[in-house]
Amino acid sequence: MNTATPAEGARCLVTGASGYIGGRLVPELLDSGYRVRCLARHPDKLRDFPWVDRAETVRGDVTDGASLREAFDGVDVAYYLVHSMSSTADFEERDRLAARTFAAEARAAGVRRVVYLGGLVPRGVPERDLSPHLRSRTEVGRILLDSGVPTTVLRAAVVIGSGSASFEMLRYLTERLPVMVTPSWVGSRVQPIAVRDVLRYLVGSAGMPADVNRSFDIGGPDVLTYREMMERYAEVAGLRRRLIVPVPVLTPRLSSQWIGLVTPVPASLAKPLTESLRHEVVCAEHDIAGYVPDGPGRPIPFEESLRLALRRVRDAQVTTRWSSASPPGAPSDPLPTDPDWAGGSLYTDERARTVEASPEALWRVIEGVGGENGWYSFPLAWAVRGWADRLVGGVGLRRGRRDAARLRVGDALDFWRVEEIDRGRLLRLRAEMRLPGLAWLEMAVDQDAAGRTSYRQRALFHPKGLAGQAYWWSVSPFHAVVFGGMARNIARTAETENGRRVAP
């Protein structure tokens, strides 16, 4: 076999650059000497990534042939890193359409290679018996392999890395439950892989010879049951030995609801993850090493991948998270600038307070909101709202933050997402909890006529139908406590922090 050799100066197109893998792949490609162009439906989501000034960004969508034609201009290698995590009935058709459109435009543009990251398929299981999501991943890989463009399909099972959904699920299940009643799939054998190895194989695939058009199974050196993975996590994390009791009655749906209650991973995402564990997912070959040599210590052993991920978490160096992608069904509408937007009502709750602190001190509090710091008002009300959202399949409050002190556009923040950040001045959050309408929360630093620091806060809600109207009027009596307390406590915290910094 011929090992992959990077083509110096070749241009790579990366789709899904704001996602967990894509956001980490871009700097790896840049550091390997490639030029990188990122395709994004909302390019602003990429503006705060540390590598953005080194890459080119274009607006587009994998289902839009016209935008792909522009994006593919001059591209040598195209990375297909998008997929639907939706549970809607038509998600397989949408994935199929996107893959066909991408394949056709890549062929027409003369792209030299397509690289796709899919899911590891269990041996001996008919495709009809696979979970819908794994079946869709398999079909997408087949469409790309049949495109007429030499294609590399990498198939991975459980990816272990700081911020990955699989790692977060494993971490929280093990840390929060010293005694676990678990579904039968904890006995399924799995071959996990470190995210660093996934990225290494992705980068190496760009330089594969033109006659390579095939799938490769990729995995780490360890084959473990999920139960053994939890036991090893407890050992690496310094926890007491966990008592794990498997029971046969928990279906994938019930398992996903259980995971959604215990971990930050919502049931909508946990369901495809647990469905993929119903069968044994172990690599049938390791042919990728013939093109992307492993070298000493590679692939990374499971326990070492856990240590690396935990170190990143504890050092607050998680560059991307599973929550980088919006959950299925999440609203993406930008804040309306017209009060009569869409011909409907736009309800607001506005608060303002003078703050005896510097603008910088106030901004530090604003940017640090959420996660472990909380929301500065009536914690029980926020907790109840988070639990209610979880019960109806939403993300709840448990997503937390990627970074304890600093936010960037596109970050998930509990059940909000950062829509806009003007550092030092404005933070705008868009709600991703289940609501009969669209909602935003703004927090801003300003100055009054006398030059004093002021805090401005605005909650906005655009109701959908009668249910939306009823929702707003049912919760508005609590706004004085929730939003009023929030404004008051943020101001007080800024004043306290300011006093500590200026004290001799």
Coordinates of C-alpha atoms in Angstrom, one line a residue:
M1 CA 0.0 0.0 0.0
N2 CA 1.0 3.6 -0.6
T3 CA 1.0 5.8 2.5
A4 CA -0.9 9.1 2.3
T5 CA 1.2 12.1 1.4
P6 CA -0.2 15.6 2.0
A7 CA -0.3 17.8 -1.1
E8 CA 1.4 21.0 -0.1
G9 CA -0.9 24.0 -0.5
A10 CA -3.9 21.9 -1.5
R11 CA -7.3 23.4 -0.6
C12 CA -9.7 21.5 1.7
L13 CA -13.4 22.3 2.0
V14 CA -14.7 21.5 5.5
T15 CA -18.4 21.2 6.1
G16 CA -19.6 21.2 9.7
A17 CA -16.8 23.4 10.8
S18 CA -18.8 24.7 13.8
G19 CA -19.4 21.1 15.0
Y20 CA -17.5 19.0 17.5
I21 CA -15.2 17.2 14.9
G22 CA -15.1 20.0 12.3
G23 CA -14.1 22.7 14.7
R24 CA -11.0 20.6 15.7
L25 CA -10.2 19.3 12.2
V26 CA -9.7 22.8 10.7
P27 CA -6.6 23.8 12.8
E28 CA -5.1 20.3 12.3
L29 CA -5.4 20.7 8.5
L30 CA -3.9 24.2 8.7
D31 CA -1.0 23.1 10.8
S32 CA -0.4 20.3 8.2
G33 CA 0.1 22.8 5.4
Y34 CA -3.4 22.7 3.8
R35 CA -5.4 25.8 2.8
V36 CA -8.9 25.5 4.4
R37 CA -12.3 26.8 3.3
C38 CA -15.2 26.3 5.7
L39 CA -18.8 26.0 4.5
A40 CA -21.3 27.3 7.0
R41 CA -25.0 28.2 6.9
H42 CA -24.2 30.9 9.5
P43 CA -20.6 32.0 9.1
D44 CA -20.8 34.3 12.1
K45 CA -20.8 31.1 14.3
L46 CA -17.1 30.7 13.3
R47 CA -15.9 34.2 14.0
D48 CA -14.7 33.5 17.5
F49 CA -12.8 30.3 16.8
P50 CA -9.0 30.9 17.3
W51 CA -8.2 29.7 13.8
V52 CA -10.8 31.8 11.9
D53 CA -8.2 34.3 10.6
R54 CA -6.2 31.5 9.0
A55 CA -9.1 29.9 7.1
E56 CA -11.6 31.1 4.5
T57 CA -15.3 31.0 5.2
V58 CA -18.2 30.9 2.8
R59 CA -21.9 30.8 3.3
G60 CA -23.7 27.8 2.0
D61 CA -25.6 24.6 2.7
V62 CA -25.0 21.0 1.6
T63 CA -28.5 20.8 0.2
D64 CA -28.1 23.9 -1.9
G65 CA -26.3 23.1 -5.2
A66 CA -25.7 26.7 -6.1
S67 CA -23.9 27.5 -2.9
L68 CA -21.8 24.2 -3.2
R69 CA -20.7 25.1 -6.7
E70 CA -19.2 28.3 -5.4
A71 CA -17.7 26.6 -2.3
F72 CA -16.1 23.8 -4.4
D73 CA -14.3 26.2 -6.7
G74 CA -10.6 25.3 -6.6
V75 CA -11.1 22.6 -3.9
D76 CA -8.9 19.5 -3.9
V77 CA -10.3 17.6 -0.9
A78 CA -13.8 17.9 0.5
Y79 CA -14.7 16.8 4.1
Y80 CA -18.4 15.8 4.6
L81 CA -18.9 16.2 8.4
V82 CA -22.6 17.0 8.6
H83 CA -25.5 14.7 9.6
S84 CA -28.9 15.0 11.1
M85 CA -29.5 14.0 14.7
S86 CA -33.2 14.6 14.3
S87 CA -35.8 12.0 15.1
T88 CA -38.3 13.3 12.6
A89 CA -39.8 10.9 10.1
D90 CA -38.0 12.5 7.1
F91 CA -34.5 12.8 8.5
E92 CA -33.2 9.9 6.4
E93 CA -34.6 11.4 3.2
R94 CA -32.9 14.8 4.1
D95 CA -29.6 13.1 4.7
R96 CA -29.9 11.2 1.4
L97 CA -30.7 14.4 -0.5
A98 CA -27.8 16.3 1.1
A99 CA -25.3 13.5 0.3
R100 CA -26.5 13.2 -3.3
T101 CA -26.3 17.0 -3.9
F102 CA -22.8 17.1 -2.3
A103 CA -21.6 14.2 -4.4
A104 CA -22.9 15.5 -7.7
E105 CA -21.4 19.0 -7.1
A106 CA -18.1 17.6 -6.0
R107 CA -17.9 15.4 -9.2
A108 CA -18.8 18.4 -11.4
A109 CA -16.2 20.6 -9.7
G110 CA -13.4 18.1 -10.2
V111 CA -12.8 17.6 -6.5
R112 CA -9.9 15.1 -6.1
R113 CA -11.1 13.4 -2.9
V114 CA -14.1 13.3 -0.5
V115 CA -13.6 12.3 3.1
Y116 CA -16.5 11.3 5.3
L117 CA -16.7 10.3 8.9
G118 CA -19.5 7.8 9.5
G119 CA -20.5 5.1 12.1
L120 CA -19.0 1.7 12.6
V121 CA -21.3 -1.0 11.3
P122 CA -21.8 -4.2 13.4
R123 CA -20.7 -7.3 11.5
G124 CA -23.4 -9.8 10.5
V125 CA -26.3 -7.4 11.1
P126 CA -28.6 -6.8 8.0
E127 CA -28.9 -3.1 7.2
R128 CA -32.6 -3.2 7.8
D129 CA -32.0 -4.2 11.4
L130 CA -29.6 -1.2 12.1
S131 CA -30.8 1.8 14.0
P132 CA -32.3 4.5 11.7
H133 CA -29.4 6.8 12.3
L134 CA -26.7 4.2 11.7
R135 CA -28.6 3.0 8.6
S136 CA -28.6 6.6 7.3
R137 CA -24.8 7.0 8.0
T138 CA -24.2 3.8 6.0
E139 CA -26.3 5.0 3.1
V140 CA -24.6 8.4 3.0
G141 CA -21.2 6.6 2.9
R142 CA -22.4 4.5 0.0
I143 CA -23.7 7.5 -1.9
L144 CA -20.3 9.2 -1.6
L145 CA -18.4 6.1 -2.6
D146 CA -20.6 5.8 -5.7
S147 CA -20.1 9.5 -6.6
G148 CA -17.3 9.0 -9.1
V149 CA -15.0 11.0 -6.8
P150 CA -12.4 8.9 -4.9
T151 CA -13.8 8.8 -1.4
T152 CA -12.5 7.8 2.0
V153 CA -15.2 6.7 4.5
L154 CA -13.9 6.4 8.0
R155 CA -16.2 4.4 10.3
A156 CA -15.9 4.9 14.1
A157 CA -17.9 3.7 17.1
V158 CA -17.5 5.6 20.4
V159 CA -15.3 8.7 20.1
I160 CA -13.6 9.6 23.4
G161 CA -12.4 13.2 23.8
S162 CA -13.2 16.2 26.0
G163 CA -16.6 17.5 25.0
S164 CA -17.7 14.5 22.9
A165 CA -21.2 13.3 23.5
S166 CA -20.0 9.8 24.1
F167 CA -17.4 10.9 26.7
E168 CA -19.9 13.2 28.4
M169 CA -22.5 10.4 28.6
L170 CA -19.9 8.0 30.0
R171 CA -18.5 10.6 32.4
Y172 CA -21.8 11.7 34.0
L173 CA -23.3 8.2 34.2
T174 CA -20.2 7.0 36.1
E175 CA -19.7 10.0 38.3
R176 CA -23.3 10.6 39.4
L177 CA -24.4 7.0 39.9
P178 CA -22.3 4.8 42.3
V179 CA -25.1 2.2 41.9
M180 CA -26.5 1.8 38.4
V181 CA -29.4 -0.3 37.1
T182 CA -28.5 -0.4 33.5
P183 CA -29.9 -1.7 30.2
S184 CA -28.6 -4.8 28.6
W185 CA -26.4 -2.9 26.1
V186 CA -23.8 -2.3 28.8
G187 CA -22.7 -5.9 27.9
S188 CA -22.1 -5.1 24.2
R189 CA -18.5 -5.0 23.1
V190 CA -17.3 -1.7 21.7
Q191 CA -14.0 -0.4 20.2
P192 CA -13.7 3.2 21.3
I193 CA -11.3 5.6 19.7
A194 CA -9.6 8.8 20.9
V195 CA -10.6 11.9 19.1
R196 CA -6.9 12.7 18.5
D197 CA -6.7 9.5 16.4
V198 CA -9.9 10.3 14.5
L199 CA -8.4 13.7 13.6
R200 CA -5.1 12.1 12.6
Y201 CA -6.9 9.7 10.3
L202 CA -9.1 12.5 8.8
V203 CA -6.0 14.7 8.0
G204 CA -4.1 11.7 6.6
S205 CA -7.0 10.7 4.4
A206 CA -6.6 13.9 2.4
G207 CA -3.4 12.6 0.8
M208 CA -4.5 9.1 -0.1
P209 CA -3.7 7.8 -3.7
A210 CA -6.3 8.4 -6.3
D211 CA -7.1 4.7 -6.7
V212 CA -8.4 4.4 -3.1
N213 CA -12.2 4.5 -2.9
R214 CA -13.4 2.5 0.1
S215 CA -14.4 2.4 3.7
F216 CA -12.0 2.0 6.7
D217 CA -12.9 0.8 10.2
I218 CA -11.1 3.0 12.7
G219 CA -10.8 2.2 16.4
G220 CA -8.4 2.2 19.4
P221 CA -6.4 -0.8 20.6
D222 CA -9.0 -1.8 23.3
V223 CA -12.2 -3.8 22.8
L224 CA -14.4 -3.4 25.9
T225 CA -18.0 -3.7 27.0
Y226 CA -19.7 -0.5 28.0
R227 CA -19.7 -1.8 31.6
E228 CA -15.9 -2.2 31.4
M229 CA -15.7 1.3 30.0
M230 CA -17.6 2.7 33.0
E231 CA -15.4 0.7 35.5
R232 CA -12.2 2.0 33.8
Y233 CA -13.5 5.5 33.9
A234 CA -14.2 5.3 37.6
E235 CA -10.6 4.0 38.1
V236 CA -9.0 6.7 36.0
A237 CA -11.1 9.4 37.7
G238 CA -10.3 8.2 41.2
L239 CA -13.8 7.2 42.0
R240 CA -14.9 4.2 44.1
R241 CA -15.8 1.0 42.3
R242 CA -19.3 1.3 40.8
L243 CA -22.0 -1.3 41.3
I244 CA -23.6 -2.0 37.9
V245 CA -26.8 -4.1 37.7
P246 CA -27.9 -4.8 34.1
V247 CA -31.6 -5.4 33.5
P248 CA -33.2 -6.5 30.2
V249 CA -36.3 -4.3 30.3
L250 CA -34.9 -0.9 29.4
T251 CA -35.6 -0.2 25.7
P252 CA -33.4 2.3 23.7
R253 CA -36.2 4.8 24.2
L254 CA -36.4 4.3 27.9
S255 CA -32.6 4.2 28.1
S256 CA -32.4 7.6 26.3
Q257 CA -34.9 9.1 28.7
W258 CA -32.9 7.8 31.7
I259 CA -29.6 9.2 30.2
G260 CA -31.4 12.5 29.6
L261 CA -32.3 12.8 33.2
V262 CA -28.8 11.8 34.6
T263 CA -26.4 13.4 32.1
P264 CA -26.2 16.7 30.1
V265 CA -26.9 14.8 26.9
P266 CA -30.6 15.3 26.0
A267 CA -32.8 12.3 25.2
S268 CA -33.0 13.3 21.5
L269 CA -29.2 12.8 21.2
A270 CA -28.9 9.9 23.6
K271 CA -31.4 7.8 21.7
P272 CA -29.2 7.4 18.5
L273 CA -26.1 6.9 20.7
T274 CA -27.7 4.1 22.7
E275 CA -29.3 2.5 19.6
S276 CA -25.9 2.1 18.1
L277 CA -24.8 0.1 21.2
R278 CA -27.5 -2.6 20.8
H279 CA -25.0 -4.6 18.7
E280 CA -21.3 -5.3 19.0
V281 CA -19.4 -2.6 17.2
V282 CA -15.8 -3.8 16.7
C283 CA -13.4 -3.1 13.8
A284 CA -13.2 -5.8 11.2
E285 CA -9.9 -4.5 9.8
H286 CA -7.2 -1.9 10.4
D287 CA -6.2 -1.3 6.8
I288 CA -6.1 2.5 7.4
A289 CA -2.6 2.0 9.0
G290 CA -1.4 1.1 5.5
Y291 CA -2.1 4.7 4.4
V292 CA -1.9 6.6 7.7
P293 CA 0.7 4.9 9.8
D294 CA 0.0 4.7 13.5
G295 CA 3.5 5.2 14.9
P296 CA 4.6 4.6 18.6
G297 CA 1.7 4.8 21.1
R298 CA -0.9 5.0 18.4
P299 CA -3.8 4.4 18.3
I300 CA -4.1 5.8 21.9
P301 CA -5.2 3.2 24.5
F302 CA -8.7 3.8 26.1
E303 CA -7.4 4.7 29.5
E304 CA -5.0 7.2 28.1
S305 CA -7.8 8.8 26.0
L306 CA -9.8 9.2 29.3
R307 CA -6.8 10.9 31.0
L308 CA -6.3 13.3 28.1
A309 CA -10.0 14.2 28.0
L310 CA -10.3 14.7 31.8
R311 CA -7.2 16.9 31.8
R312 CA -8.7 19.1 29.1
V313 CA -12.0 19.3 31.1
R314 CA -10.2 20.2 34.4
D315 CA -7.9 22.7 32.7
A316 CA -10.9 24.4 31.0
Q317 CA -9.4 23.7 27.5
V318 CA -12.4 22.1 25.8
T319 CA -12.2 23.6 22.3
T320 CA -15.4 22.2 21.0
R321 CA -18.3 20.2 22.6
W322 CA -21.1 18.0 21.4
S323 CA -23.4 20.9 22.1
S324 CA -21.6 23.0 19.4
A325 CA -24.4 21.8 17.1
S326 CA -27.9 22.9 17.8
P327 CA -30.3 20.2 19.0
P328 CA -33.0 18.8 16.7
G329 CA -35.8 21.2 16.2
A330 CA -34.0 24.1 17.9
P331 CA -35.0 27.6 16.5
S332 CA -32.4 29.4 14.5
D333 CA -34.3 32.6 13.7
P334 CA -32.2 35.7 14.4
L335 CA -33.6 38.4 16.8
P336 CA -36.3 40.3 14.9
T337 CA -35.5 44.0 14.5
D338 CA -39.1 45.0 13.6
P339 CA -41.6 44.9 16.5
D340 CA -44.3 43.8 14.0
W341 CA -42.0 41.0 12.7
A342 CA -44.0 38.3 10.9
G343 CA -47.1 40.2 11.6
G344 CA -47.3 39.1 15.3
S345 CA -46.6 40.3 18.8
L346 CA -43.1 40.6 20.3
Y347 CA -43.4 40.8 24.1
T348 CA -40.5 42.2 26.1
D349 CA -39.4 42.5 29.7
E350 CA -36.8 45.3 30.2
R351 CA -34.7 46.1 33.3
A352 CA -32.0 48.6 33.9
R353 CA -29.8 49.4 36.9
T354 CA -27.0 51.7 37.8
V355 CA -23.9 49.7 38.9
E356 CA -21.2 51.1 41.2
A357 CA -18.5 49.1 39.4
S358 CA -16.3 49.5 36.3
P359 CA -17.7 48.4 32.9
E360 CA -15.1 45.7 32.9
A361 CA -16.2 44.2 36.2
L362 CA -19.8 44.2 35.1
W363 CA -18.9 42.5 31.8
R364 CA -17.0 39.7 33.6
V365 CA -20.1 38.8 35.5
I366 CA -22.3 38.9 32.4
E367 CA -19.9 36.7 30.3
G368 CA -19.6 34.3 33.2
V369 CA -23.4 33.7 33.6
G370 CA -24.9 30.2 33.5
G371 CA -23.3 26.8 34.1
E372 CA -21.9 26.5 37.6
N373 CA -22.3 30.2 38.2
G374 CA -26.0 30.0 37.7
W375 CA -28.4 32.7 36.6
Y376 CA -28.3 35.0 39.7
S377 CA -32.0 34.7 40.6
F378 CA -34.4 32.2 42.2
P379 CA -32.3 29.0 41.5
L380 CA -35.3 26.8 42.2
A381 CA -37.3 28.5 39.4
W382 CA -34.5 28.0 36.9
A383 CA -34.0 24.4 38.1
V384 CA -37.8 23.6 37.7
R385 CA -37.8 25.2 34.2
G386 CA -34.8 23.0 33.3
W387 CA -36.4 19.8 34.6
A388 CA -39.7 20.7 32.8
D389 CA -37.8 21.1 29.6
R390 CA -36.1 17.8 30.0
L391 CA -39.4 16.0 30.6
V392 CA -40.7 17.2 27.2
G393 CA -37.5 16.1 25.4
G394 CA -35.6 19.4 25.6
V395 CA -32.0 20.1 26.5
G396 CA -32.6 21.4 30.0
L397 CA -30.0 23.3 32.0
R398 CA -27.4 20.6 32.1
R399 CA -25.4 21.5 29.0
G400 CA -23.5 24.0 31.1
R401 CA -20.7 25.9 29.4
R402 CA -17.8 25.0 27.1
D403 CA -15.5 27.5 29.0
A404 CA -16.1 28.8 32.6
A405 CA -15.1 32.4 31.8
R406 CA -15.3 33.1 28.1
L407 CA -18.1 32.7 25.5
R408 CA -18.1 32.8 21.7
V409 CA -20.9 33.0 19.2
G410 CA -22.5 29.6 18.7
D411 CA -21.7 28.3 22.2
A412 CA -24.4 26.4 24.1
L413 CA -25.1 27.9 27.5
D414 CA -27.5 25.7 29.5
F415 CA -30.8 25.9 27.5
W416 CA -29.6 29.0 25.6
R417 CA -27.2 29.5 22.7
V418 CA -25.0 32.5 22.2
E419 CA -26.4 34.4 19.2
E420 CA -24.4 37.6 19.4
I421 CA -21.5 38.8 21.5
D422 CA -20.0 42.3 21.4
R423 CA -17.3 41.8 23.9
G424 CA -17.5 44.2 26.8
R425 CA -20.9 45.5 25.6
L426 CA -23.6 43.0 24.7
L427 CA -24.4 39.3 25.1
R428 CA -27.5 38.0 23.3
L429 CA -28.8 34.5 24.0
R430 CA -31.4 32.6 21.9
A431 CA -33.6 30.1 23.8
E432 CA -33.3 26.4 22.8
M433 CA -35.7 25.1 25.4
R434 CA -39.1 23.7 24.2
L435 CA -41.3 26.8 23.9
P436 CA -44.5 27.7 22.0
G437 CA -42.6 30.5 20.3
L438 CA -39.1 32.1 20.1
A439 CA -37.3 33.7 22.9
W440 CA -34.1 35.8 23.5
L441 CA -32.3 37.2 26.5
E442 CA -30.0 40.2 26.2
M443 CA -27.6 41.6 28.8
A444 CA -25.6 44.8 28.1
V445 CA -23.1 47.1 29.6
D446 CA -23.9 50.8 29.1
Q447 CA -23.2 54.2 30.6
D448 CA -25.8 56.8 31.7
A449 CA -25.7 60.5 31.1
A450 CA -23.5 61.0 34.1
G451 CA -21.0 58.5 32.9
R452 CA -21.9 55.9 35.4
T453 CA -21.9 52.2 34.5
S454 CA -25.4 50.8 33.9
Y455 CA -26.7 47.3 33.3
R456 CA -29.5 46.8 30.7
Q457 CA -31.4 43.5 30.5
R458 CA -34.1 42.6 28.0
A459 CA -36.1 39.4 27.6
L460 CA -38.1 39.0 24.4
F461 CA -40.7 36.5 23.3
H462 CA -42.4 36.0 20.0
P463 CA -45.4 33.7 20.6
K464 CA -46.6 31.0 18.3
G465 CA -50.3 30.8 18.2
L466 CA -52.7 30.8 21.1
A467 CA -50.4 28.5 23.1
G468 CA -47.6 31.0 22.9
Q469 CA -49.9 33.8 24.0
A470 CA -51.1 31.7 27.0
Y471 CA -47.5 30.8 27.9
W472 CA -46.4 34.5 28.1
W473 CA -49.3 35.6 30.2
S474 CA -48.9 32.6 32.5
V475 CA -45.3 33.3 33.3
S476 CA -45.3 37.1 33.2
P477 CA -46.3 37.4 36.9
F478 CA -43.0 35.7 37.8
H479 CA -40.9 38.0 35.8
A480 CA -40.4 40.5 38.6
V481 CA -38.9 37.7 40.8
V482 CA -36.9 36.0 38.1
F483 CA -35.7 38.8 35.8
G484 CA -35.9 41.5 38.4
G485 CA -33.8 39.4 40.8
M486 CA -31.4 38.6 38.0
A487 CA -30.7 42.2 37.2
R488 CA -30.3 43.1 40.8
N489 CA -28.0 40.3 41.7
I490 CA -25.8 40.7 38.6
A491 CA -25.3 44.3 39.5
R492 CA -24.5 43.4 43.2
T493 CA -22.0 40.7 42.1
A494 CA -20.2 43.1 39.8
E495 CA -20.0 45.7 42.6
T496 CA -18.6 43.1 45.0
E497 CA -16.1 41.8 42.5
N498 CA -15.1 45.4 41.6
G499 CA -14.5 46.1 45.3
R500 CA -12.3 43.1 45.7
R501 CA -10.1 44.1 42.7
V502 CA -9.6 47.7 43.8
A503 CA -9.0 46.9 47.5
P504 CA -5.4 47.5 48.6

